[in-house]
């Protein structure tokens, strides 16, 4: 989204220093044991499928640090899924999808890392980039951009 090199350098530095905030909302399979928490699980290329990513043990040479914070917003027992708010400390490829699936809570509709959800009334990946906040590279003020939650997500709450 950067329109010039100065903006690009500024935004890249903010992402590196963890001051570029990204918030997501997902509908996940199952009920979480903890209402909020942190998933600290390194991610690297899947050992057999180069088009996928995978969670690795800490210290693995083939993986990079990946940290996701989550907060359960609601649980729907009828559909056996949870609405979850997520924020990223790092930004690895498919980070949210890979980490949630590794914990047994695949994102509903995720055919790549999960089984989808047979009870789902909609047929798509239920992951939404809801909000980003960062310091504007020129104005040097915090700016926020928010996208409303898709209407079909309401069916799960």
Short mmCIF file of C-alpha atoms in Angstrom, two decimals:
data_model
loop_
_atom_site.label_atom_id
_atom_site.label_comp_id
_atom_site.label_asym_id
_atom_site.label_seq_id
_atom_site.Cartn_x
_atom_site.Cartn_y
_atom_site.Cartn_z
CA UNK A 1 0.00 0.00 0.00
CA UNK A 2 3.02 2.29 0.20
CA UNK A 3 3.07 4.91 -2.55
CA UNK A 4 6.77 5.70 -2.32
CA UNK A 5 10.04 4.41 -0.84
CA UNK A 6 9.84 6.63 2.28
CA UNK A 7 6.39 5.29 3.13
CA UNK A 8 7.48 1.72 2.39
CA UNK A 9 10.51 1.95 4.69
CA UNK A 10 8.40 3.49 7.48
CA UNK A 11 5.68 0.84 7.26
CA UNK A 12 8.20 -2.00 7.05
CA UNK A 13 9.97 -0.69 10.16
CA UNK A 14 6.67 -0.45 12.04
CA UNK A 15 5.85 -4.05 11.17
CA UNK A 16 9.34 -5.15 12.27
CA UNK A 17 9.09 -3.24 15.58
CA UNK A 18 5.54 -4.56 16.22
CA UNK A 19 3.90 -1.12 16.17
CA UNK A 20 1.81 -1.83 13.03
CA UNK A 21 -1.33 -3.35 14.56
CA UNK A 22 -3.51 -5.84 12.70
CA UNK A 23 -6.77 -7.21 14.05
CA UNK A 24 -8.76 -10.04 12.52
CA UNK A 25 -11.97 -11.86 13.28
CA UNK A 26 -12.44 -15.53 12.51
CA UNK A 27 -15.07 -18.18 12.99
CA UNK A 28 -13.26 -21.28 14.23
CA UNK A 29 -14.26 -24.89 14.71
CA UNK A 30 -14.99 -26.02 18.26
CA UNK A 31 -14.94 -24.44 21.69
CA UNK A 32 -11.73 -22.95 23.08
CA UNK A 33 -10.63 -24.08 26.57
CA UNK A 34 -9.28 -20.60 27.34
CA UNK A 35 -11.25 -17.40 26.68
CA UNK A 36 -8.05 -15.61 25.67
CA UNK A 37 -4.45 -16.51 25.12
CA UNK A 38 -1.37 -16.45 22.96
CA UNK A 39 -0.25 -18.98 20.39
CA UNK A 40 3.54 -18.88 20.20
CA UNK A 41 4.33 -21.49 17.56
CA UNK A 42 7.05 -21.10 14.90
CA UNK A 43 5.99 -21.49 11.26
CA UNK A 44 7.88 -22.74 8.22
CA UNK A 45 7.23 -24.49 4.92
CA UNK A 46 5.40 -27.80 5.22
CA UNK A 47 7.94 -30.64 4.91
CA UNK A 48 5.98 -32.48 2.19
CA UNK A 49 3.68 -29.89 0.59
CA UNK A 50 5.67 -26.81 -0.48
CA UNK A 51 2.44 -24.85 -1.07
CA UNK A 52 1.53 -25.09 2.62
CA UNK A 53 3.00 -23.83 5.86
CA UNK A 54 3.33 -25.83 9.10
CA UNK A 55 3.92 -25.31 12.82
CA UNK A 56 7.34 -26.47 14.07
CA UNK A 57 8.87 -26.93 17.52
CA UNK A 58 10.70 -23.92 18.97
CA UNK A 59 14.29 -23.78 17.79
CA UNK A 60 13.66 -25.56 14.48
CA UNK A 61 16.00 -24.27 11.78
CA UNK A 62 13.26 -24.40 9.15
CA UNK A 63 10.79 -22.11 11.00
CA UNK A 64 10.43 -18.47 12.02
CA UNK A 65 8.87 -17.04 15.15
CA UNK A 66 5.09 -16.58 14.89
CA UNK A 67 2.95 -15.10 17.67
CA UNK A 68 -0.83 -14.67 17.58
CA UNK A 69 -3.02 -13.35 20.42
CA UNK A 70 -6.66 -14.39 20.56
CA UNK A 71 -9.82 -13.56 22.47
CA UNK A 72 -13.00 -15.61 22.18
CA UNK A 73 -15.97 -13.34 21.49
CA UNK A 74 -18.70 -15.98 21.52
CA UNK A 75 -19.42 -19.68 21.15
CA UNK A 76 -22.30 -21.18 19.17
CA UNK A 77 -23.02 -24.68 20.54
CA UNK A 78 -25.55 -25.43 17.78
CA UNK A 79 -22.88 -24.99 15.09
CA UNK A 80 -19.96 -25.92 17.41
CA UNK A 81 -17.89 -22.90 16.47
CA UNK A 82 -16.37 -19.88 18.13
CA UNK A 83 -16.11 -16.27 17.02
CA UNK A 84 -12.57 -15.14 17.80
CA UNK A 85 -10.71 -11.82 17.65
CA UNK A 86 -7.03 -12.17 16.73
CA UNK A 87 -4.05 -9.83 16.70
CA UNK A 88 -0.64 -10.55 15.26
CA UNK A 89 2.78 -9.81 16.68
CA UNK A 90 4.40 -11.35 13.63
CA UNK A 91 3.15 -11.76 10.09
CA UNK A 92 3.97 -15.14 8.64
CA UNK A 93 2.27 -16.62 5.59
CA UNK A 94 -1.09 -18.12 6.62
CA UNK A 95 -0.12 -17.60 10.28
CA UNK A 96 -3.63 -17.47 11.74
CA UNK A 97 -4.89 -20.40 9.70
CA UNK A 98 -1.90 -22.64 10.42
CA UNK A 99 -1.72 -21.92 14.14
CA UNK A 100 -5.45 -22.28 14.80
CA UNK A 101 -5.57 -25.55 12.86
CA UNK A 102 -2.59 -26.85 14.88
CA UNK A 103 -4.59 -26.22 18.06
CA UNK A 104 -7.64 -28.08 16.76
CA UNK A 105 -9.60 -24.91 15.91
CA UNK A 106 -9.32 -24.59 12.14
CA UNK A 107 -10.96 -21.55 10.58
CA UNK A 108 -14.40 -22.51 9.29
CA UNK A 109 -14.27 -23.03 5.53
CA UNK A 110 -10.48 -23.54 5.45
CA UNK A 111 -9.99 -26.40 3.02
CA UNK A 112 -6.21 -25.97 2.99
CA UNK A 113 -5.45 -26.34 6.72
CA UNK A 114 -8.68 -27.72 8.15
CA UNK A 115 -11.68 -29.78 7.23
CA UNK A 116 -13.94 -26.75 6.96
CA UNK A 117 -16.98 -27.20 9.17
CA UNK A 118 -19.73 -29.54 8.10
CA UNK A 119 -22.24 -27.50 10.15
CA UNK A 120 -21.38 -24.20 8.45
CA UNK A 121 -24.26 -22.34 6.79
CA UNK A 122 -21.80 -20.53 4.46
CA UNK A 123 -19.23 -21.92 2.05
CA UNK A 124 -16.14 -19.72 2.34
CA UNK A 125 -13.14 -19.06 4.56
CA UNK A 126 -14.42 -17.29 7.66
CA UNK A 127 -11.41 -15.04 8.31
CA UNK A 128 -11.74 -11.26 8.10
CA UNK A 129 -9.10 -8.50 8.31
CA UNK A 130 -11.07 -6.10 10.51
CA UNK A 131 -8.69 -3.29 11.48
CA UNK A 132 -5.18 -1.96 10.88
CA UNK A 133 -3.52 0.84 12.83
CA UNK A 134 -0.16 2.44 12.22
CA UNK A 135 1.73 5.73 12.33
CA UNK A 136 1.23 7.57 9.05
CA UNK A 137 4.69 7.90 7.41
CA UNK A 138 4.22 11.58 6.50
CA UNK A 139 1.68 12.93 9.01
CA UNK A 140 3.36 11.06 11.89
CA UNK A 141 -0.05 10.46 13.49
CA UNK A 142 -1.75 7.17 14.28
CA UNK A 143 -4.28 6.23 11.60
CA UNK A 144 -6.85 3.43 11.60
CA UNK A 145 -8.68 1.67 8.81
CA UNK A 146 -11.59 -0.60 9.64
CA UNK A 147 -13.66 -2.96 7.51
CA UNK A 148 -17.03 -4.04 8.91
CA UNK A 149 -17.56 -7.69 9.77
CA UNK A 150 -19.26 -9.55 6.89
CA UNK A 151 -23.02 -10.02 7.40
CA UNK A 152 -22.79 -13.79 7.04
CA UNK A 153 -20.53 -13.98 10.14
CA UNK A 154 -23.55 -12.97 12.27
CA UNK A 155 -25.06 -16.43 11.69
CA UNK A 156 -22.37 -17.89 13.94
CA UNK A 157 -22.84 -15.60 16.95
#
